[in-house]
Tab-separated table of C-alpha atoms in Angstrom:
chain	number	residue	atom	x	y	z
K	237	MET	CA	138.634	-91.246	87.592
K	238	GLN	CA	136.360	-94.471	87.197
K	239	ASN	CA	133.634	-94.068	85.938
K	240	GLU	CA	134.035	-90.655	84.513
K	241	LEU	CA	134.432	-88.718	81.215
K	242	GLU	CA	136.883	-85.903	81.060
K	243	LEU	CA	136.687	-83.706	77.786
K	244	ILE	CA	140.620	-83.425	77.361
K	245	GLU	CA	140.300	-81.257	74.290
K	246	GLN	CA	138.024	-79.498	71.665
K	247	HIS	CA	138.068	-77.852	68.575
K	248	LYS	CA	135.402	-76.364	66.720
K	249	VAL	CA	135.734	-77.382	62.585
K	250	PHE	CA	133.504	-76.850	60.020
K	251	ASP	CA	130.277	-75.644	63.133
K	252	GLY	CA	130.928	-78.964	64.537
K	253	ASN	CA	133.330	-79.797	67.195
K	254	GLN	CA	136.256	-82.241	67.457
K	255	ARG	CA	136.487	-83.406	71.187
K	256	ARG	CA	139.303	-85.935	72.764
K	257	TYR	CA	137.817	-88.170	75.873
K	258	ARG	CA	139.321	-89.480	79.156
K	259	HIS	CA	138.030	-92.331	81.131
K	260	TYR	CA	139.167	-95.138	82.962
K	261	SER	CA	138.027	-98.784	81.328
K	262	SER	CA	136.673	-101.559	83.776
K	263	THR	CA	136.884	-103.718	80.512
K	264	LEU	CA	140.467	-102.562	79.778
K	265	GLY	CA	141.944	-102.118	83.349
K	266	CYS	CA	143.607	-99.179	82.171
K	267	VAL	CA	142.826	-95.021	81.429
K	268	MET	CA	141.785	-95.300	77.634
K	269	THR	CA	141.343	-91.984	75.413
K	270	PHE	CA	138.606	-91.746	72.528
K	271	SER	CA	138.525	-88.788	69.947
K	272	LEU	CA	134.734	-87.794	68.389
K	273	PHE	CA	133.935	-85.507	65.619
K	274	VAL	CA	130.127	-84.057	66.781
K	275	PRO	CA	128.479	-82.245	63.926
K	276	ASP	CA	126.207	-78.804	64.174
K	277	LEU	CA	123.887	-79.887	66.418
K	278	SER	CA	121.184	-76.807	65.601
K	279	ARG	CA	121.340	-78.689	62.669
K	280	TRP	CA	121.456	-82.266	63.123
K	281	SER	CA	119.712	-82.923	66.795
K	282	SER	CA	120.147	-87.186	66.479
K	283	PRO	CA	123.351	-87.715	63.993
K	284	PRO	CA	123.980	-91.349	63.119
K	285	LEU	CA	127.249	-92.510	64.068
K	286	LEU	CA	130.691	-93.865	62.441
K	287	TRP	CA	132.791	-96.011	63.985
K	288	TRP	CA	136.170	-95.565	62.683
K	289	LEU	CA	139.375	-98.297	63.814
K	290	SER	CA	142.661	-96.973	62.702
K	291	GLY	CA	145.592	-99.394	62.424
K	292	LEU	CA	148.981	-100.851	63.525
K	293	THR	CA	150.976	-98.062	65.624
K	294	CYS	CA	147.875	-95.612	65.414
K	295	ASN	CA	145.793	-93.560	68.220
K	296	ASP	CA	142.855	-92.089	68.882
K	297	GLU	CA	144.051	-88.867	66.441
K	298	ASN	CA	145.818	-89.990	63.544
K	299	PHE	CA	142.152	-90.568	61.734
K	300	THR	CA	141.585	-86.538	63.456
K	301	THR	CA	144.303	-85.509	62.165
K	302	LYS	CA	144.794	-86.969	58.337
K	303	ALA	CA	142.249	-88.415	56.928
K	304	GLY	CA	139.945	-84.959	56.437
K	305	ALA	CA	136.896	-86.473	57.316
K	306	GLN	CA	135.290	-83.822	59.011
K	307	ARG	CA	133.956	-81.344	56.725
K	308	ILE	CA	132.269	-83.831	54.605
K	309	ALA	CA	130.770	-85.519	57.925
K	310	ALA	CA	129.362	-81.669	58.758
K	311	GLN	CA	128.042	-81.566	55.290
K	312	LEU	CA	126.199	-84.803	56.073
K	313	GLY	CA	125.064	-84.505	59.740
K	314	MET	CA	127.757	-87.667	60.478
K	315	ALA	CA	129.047	-87.918	63.891
K	316	ILE	CA	132.426	-90.220	63.822
K	317	VAL	CA	133.977	-91.863	66.801
K	318	MET	CA	137.687	-92.865	67.057
K	319	PRO	CA	138.569	-95.481	69.855
K	320	ASP	CA	142.160	-96.119	70.342
K	321	THR	CA	143.891	-99.010	68.867
K	322	SER	CA	144.918	-101.010	72.360
K	323	PRO	CA	144.831	-100.589	75.943
K	324	ARG	CA	147.646	-97.631	77.675
K	325	GLY	CA	150.040	-98.064	80.305
K	326	ASP	CA	152.876	-98.402	82.401
K	327	ALA	CA	150.879	-101.573	83.255
K	328	VAL	CA	150.292	-102.940	80.319
K	329	ALA	CA	152.105	-105.630	78.588
K	330	ASP	CA	153.900	-104.660	75.715
K	331	VAL	CA	156.602	-105.430	73.445
K	332	SER	CA	159.231	-103.539	71.413
K	333	GLN	CA	157.834	-104.702	68.396
K	334	TRP	CA	155.792	-102.577	66.471
K	335	ASP	CA	153.131	-104.704	65.005
K	336	LEU	CA	152.349	-105.911	68.822
K	337	GLY	CA	151.303	-104.772	72.210
K	338	GLN	CA	150.735	-101.349	72.887
K	339	GLY	CA	149.272	-99.179	69.496
K	340	ALA	CA	148.798	-103.236	68.291
K	341	GLY	CA	145.770	-105.163	69.895
K	342	PHE	CA	143.751	-106.234	66.996
K	343	TYR	CA	140.502	-105.695	67.997
K	344	LEU	CA	140.183	-109.093	69.674
K	345	ASN	CA	139.672	-110.262	73.303
K	346	ALA	CA	143.289	-112.337	74.501
K	347	SER	CA	142.934	-115.156	76.478
K	348	GLN	CA	147.078	-115.753	76.907
K	349	PRO	CA	148.907	-114.377	79.952
K	350	PRO	CA	149.862	-111.546	80.239
K	351	TRP	CA	147.906	-110.746	77.632
K	352	ALA	CA	144.556	-111.731	78.632
K	353	ALA	CA	144.286	-108.889	81.740
K	354	HIS	CA	143.850	-105.784	79.116
K	355	TYR	CA	143.753	-107.156	75.301
K	356	ARG	CA	140.522	-106.992	75.522
K	357	MET	CA	139.543	-104.157	72.818
K	358	TYR	CA	135.943	-106.406	71.316
K	359	ASP	CA	134.569	-105.977	74.302
K	360	TYR	CA	135.521	-102.765	75.104
K	361	LEU	CA	134.026	-101.525	71.744
K	362	SER	CA	131.214	-103.748	71.420
K	363	ASP	CA	130.293	-103.021	74.857
K	364	GLU	CA	131.806	-100.902	77.698
K	365	LEU	CA	132.084	-97.074	75.130
K	366	PRO	CA	128.890	-97.791	73.324
K	367	HIS	CA	126.975	-97.489	76.670
K	368	LEU	CA	129.683	-94.541	77.559
K	369	LEU	CA	128.576	-93.068	74.005
K	370	SER	CA	124.754	-93.674	74.960
K	371	ASN	CA	124.363	-92.930	78.793
K	372	LYS	CA	126.800	-89.794	78.947
K	373	LEU	CA	126.505	-88.552	75.439
K	374	GLY	CA	123.367	-89.178	74.092
K	375	PHE	CA	124.638	-91.420	71.337
K	376	ASN	CA	121.385	-93.814	70.465
K	377	GLY	CA	120.827	-93.599	66.789
K	378	PRO	CA	122.058	-95.754	63.946
K	379	GLN	CA	126.138	-96.874	63.474
K	380	SER	CA	128.039	-98.017	61.052
K	381	ILE	CA	131.789	-99.003	61.356
K	382	SER	CA	134.449	-98.881	59.435
K	383	GLY	CA	138.246	-98.539	59.761
K	384	HIS	CA	142.088	-98.899	57.844
K	385	SER	CA	145.088	-102.318	58.141
K	386	MET	CA	144.369	-103.609	61.736
K	387	GLY	CA	141.574	-101.585	62.126
K	388	GLY	CA	139.865	-102.697	58.317
K	389	HIS	CA	139.929	-105.830	59.828
K	390	GLY	CA	138.398	-104.621	63.231
K	391	ALA	CA	135.844	-103.363	61.546
K	392	LEU	CA	134.686	-106.559	59.535
K	393	VAL	CA	135.213	-108.877	62.587
K	394	MET	CA	132.603	-106.680	64.636
K	395	ALA	CA	130.140	-106.235	61.742
K	396	LEU	CA	130.345	-109.918	60.912
K	397	ARG	CA	129.831	-111.191	64.931
K	398	ASP	CA	127.298	-108.540	65.695
K	399	PRO	CA	125.448	-107.442	62.205
K	400	GLU	CA	121.875	-106.120	63.675
K	401	ARG	CA	124.535	-103.308	65.304
K	402	PHE	CA	125.492	-102.019	62.123
K	403	CYS	CA	123.864	-100.635	58.871
K	404	SER	CA	126.660	-100.821	56.926
K	405	VAL	CA	130.846	-101.449	56.816
K	406	SER	CA	133.847	-100.711	54.629
K	407	ALA	CA	137.389	-100.870	55.156
K	408	PHE	CA	140.670	-99.562	53.877
K	409	SER	CA	143.346	-101.902	52.874
K	410	PRO	CA	142.090	-104.583	55.375
K	411	ILE	CA	143.300	-107.465	57.193
K	412	VAL	CA	140.666	-109.983	55.474
K	413	ASN	CA	142.332	-113.314	56.229
K	414	PRO	CA	144.550	-112.653	59.362
K	415	THR	CA	144.666	-116.422	60.550
K	416	GLU	CA	146.617	-117.158	56.888
K	417	VAL	CA	148.777	-113.931	56.835
K	418	PRO	CA	151.955	-113.325	58.922
K	419	TRP	CA	150.369	-110.142	60.982
K	420	GLY	CA	147.381	-111.745	62.135
K	421	GLN	CA	148.894	-115.190	62.791
K	422	ASN	CA	152.025	-113.635	64.553
K	423	ALA	CA	149.166	-111.692	66.669
K	424	PHE	CA	146.589	-114.571	66.960
K	425	GLN	CA	149.584	-116.587	68.289
K	426	THR	CA	150.851	-113.983	70.654
K	427	TYR	CA	147.336	-113.141	71.944
K	428	LEU	CA	145.551	-116.456	71.728
K	429	GLY	CA	147.855	-119.196	71.712
K	430	GLU	CA	148.570	-122.509	69.646
K	431	ASP	CA	145.052	-123.467	69.136
K	432	ARG	CA	144.317	-122.248	65.465
K	433	GLN	CA	140.989	-123.159	65.634
K	434	ASN	CA	140.219	-120.633	68.291
K	435	TRP	CA	141.553	-117.927	65.897
K	436	ARG	CA	138.500	-118.654	63.040
K	437	GLN	CA	136.442	-116.188	65.110
K	438	TRP	CA	138.587	-113.302	64.594
K	439	ASP	CA	138.982	-113.660	61.085
K	440	ALA	CA	136.846	-111.836	58.769
K	441	CYS	CA	137.168	-114.765	55.568
K	442	GLU	CA	136.613	-117.095	58.366
K	443	LEU	CA	133.512	-115.585	59.580
K	444	LEU	CA	132.430	-115.451	55.914
K	445	LYS	CA	132.147	-119.083	55.035
K	446	ASP	CA	130.077	-120.306	57.870
K	447	TYR	CA	127.775	-116.602	58.368
K	448	GLN	CA	124.516	-116.746	58.786
K	449	GLY	CA	123.049	-113.231	60.011
K	450	LYS	CA	122.252	-110.421	58.371
K	451	ALA	CA	123.620	-109.451	55.074
K	452	ILE	CA	125.425	-106.054	55.606
K	453	PRO	CA	126.844	-104.027	52.569
K	454	MET	CA	130.247	-103.823	52.594
K	455	LEU	CA	132.884	-101.750	50.814
K	456	VAL	CA	136.522	-102.321	51.001
K	457	ASP	CA	138.746	-100.259	49.128
K	458	GLN	CA	142.559	-101.384	48.417
K	459	GLY	CA	145.575	-99.318	46.769
K	460	ASP	CA	147.071	-101.458	43.913
K	461	SER	CA	150.919	-100.065	45.555
K	462	ASP	CA	150.249	-101.004	48.558
K	463	SER	CA	153.167	-102.686	49.787
K	464	PHE	CA	151.716	-104.976	52.076
K	465	LEU	CA	148.832	-106.330	49.339
K	466	GLY	CA	150.533	-109.128	48.757
K	467	GLU	CA	151.667	-110.920	51.625
K	468	GLN	CA	149.465	-109.742	54.213
K	469	LEU	CA	146.140	-108.402	52.412
K	470	GLN	CA	145.461	-110.388	49.422
K	471	PRO	CA	141.545	-108.927	49.831
K	472	GLU	CA	141.063	-111.089	46.685
K	473	ARG	CA	140.142	-113.528	49.103
K	474	LEU	CA	137.437	-111.952	50.988
K	475	ALA	CA	135.916	-111.340	47.786
K	476	GLN	CA	135.673	-115.022	46.316
K	477	VAL	CA	134.384	-116.111	49.846
K	478	ALA	CA	131.833	-113.185	49.295
K	479	ALA	CA	130.792	-114.204	45.533
K	480	ASP	CA	130.449	-117.871	46.780
K	481	ILE	CA	127.325	-117.075	49.172
K	482	ASN	CA	126.245	-114.068	47.299
K	483	TYR	CA	126.716	-111.545	49.919
K	484	PRO	CA	126.834	-107.996	49.229
K	485	LEU	CA	131.207	-107.184	48.956
K	486	THR	CA	131.911	-104.265	46.695
K	487	LEU	CA	135.595	-104.726	46.181
K	488	ARG	CA	137.439	-101.477	44.841
K	489	ILE	CA	141.403	-101.503	43.269
K	490	GLN	CA	142.727	-98.384	43.175
K	491	GLN	CA	145.088	-97.856	40.661
K	492	GLY	CA	148.547	-96.161	42.798
K	493	TYR	CA	147.473	-95.808	45.980
K	494	ASP	CA	149.225	-96.819	48.559
K	495	HIS	CA	148.948	-98.110	51.867
K	496	SER	CA	149.034	-94.409	53.905
K	497	TYR	CA	146.532	-91.986	55.006
K	498	TYR	CA	146.978	-90.375	51.934
K	499	PHE	CA	144.894	-92.984	50.094
K	500	ILE	CA	142.310	-92.286	53.219
K	501	ALA	CA	142.104	-88.941	52.568
K	502	SER	CA	141.026	-88.950	48.780
K	503	PHE	CA	138.590	-91.590	49.243
K	504	ILE	CA	136.768	-91.518	52.684
K	505	GLY	CA	134.023	-89.118	51.596
K	506	GLN	CA	132.499	-91.937	49.503
K	507	HIS	CA	132.759	-94.209	52.136
K	508	LEU	CA	130.753	-91.707	54.230
K	509	GLU	CA	128.103	-90.960	51.761
K	510	PHE	CA	127.930	-94.905	51.780
K	511	HIS	CA	127.400	-95.495	55.132
K	512	MET	CA	125.288	-92.647	54.843
K	513	LYS	CA	122.743	-93.943	52.713
K	514	HIS	CA	122.394	-97.280	54.768
K	515	LEU	CA	122.558	-94.964	58.351
K	516	GLN	CA	119.294	-92.768	56.751
K	517	ARG	CA	117.549	-96.738	56.113
K	518	ALA	CA	117.421	-97.424	59.618
């Protein structure tokens, strides 16, 4: 299966196609799947691409089936790629914890054994999968990125580490300061080791404090009824750092919304329109 891209599922939806692919990842050392929505190519011959990164316990299909994004993406002429959240397979290290191991890759490059052998999601999403989408499927246009929870963390970090790649970034309920909250501390100690200085490169707040790159428009939505808000998320930390350096961040606190895909479905249209506005300027 090496170097092959296999289409394993396809459904027509809103005159576009919701697809699912499988391939062997040399970066991760395992077989990976990803989902891809492609709008009607007779109307949109070269659609821009939005990356969606999902949260803890999710795979590439959660957003596909729960967010309801295809209708609006089809109207806008936007493609959406939905990678998995971690390497997978019997040979890939795992633990019984739901917030660590398979389904919880945190979109970083692990340096500690046994995780370093497979858990290199940052390199996979920065290099291997983009080249696959470009060379095999012809996606060579402008890109933006978004995500939820752990995936919101991943989207923010990827945009801040590689600002020339993305036109905009958004997040739902992101883990903005993982070096200072239990989810992030548990994952970083496991994947990266004890040296907290090495953790900073995977923390949006820490990256923004020292940021010297292009200012990418940033939108964050957070529900005020999210049970994880106070202990794990704390978006006001990111907002404060952004304010300190005059970075273009819009933080919206949405009354009554929680951490679920009901929240994402309620506002995904606004996020897609936000990204499309900036993608069209590229």
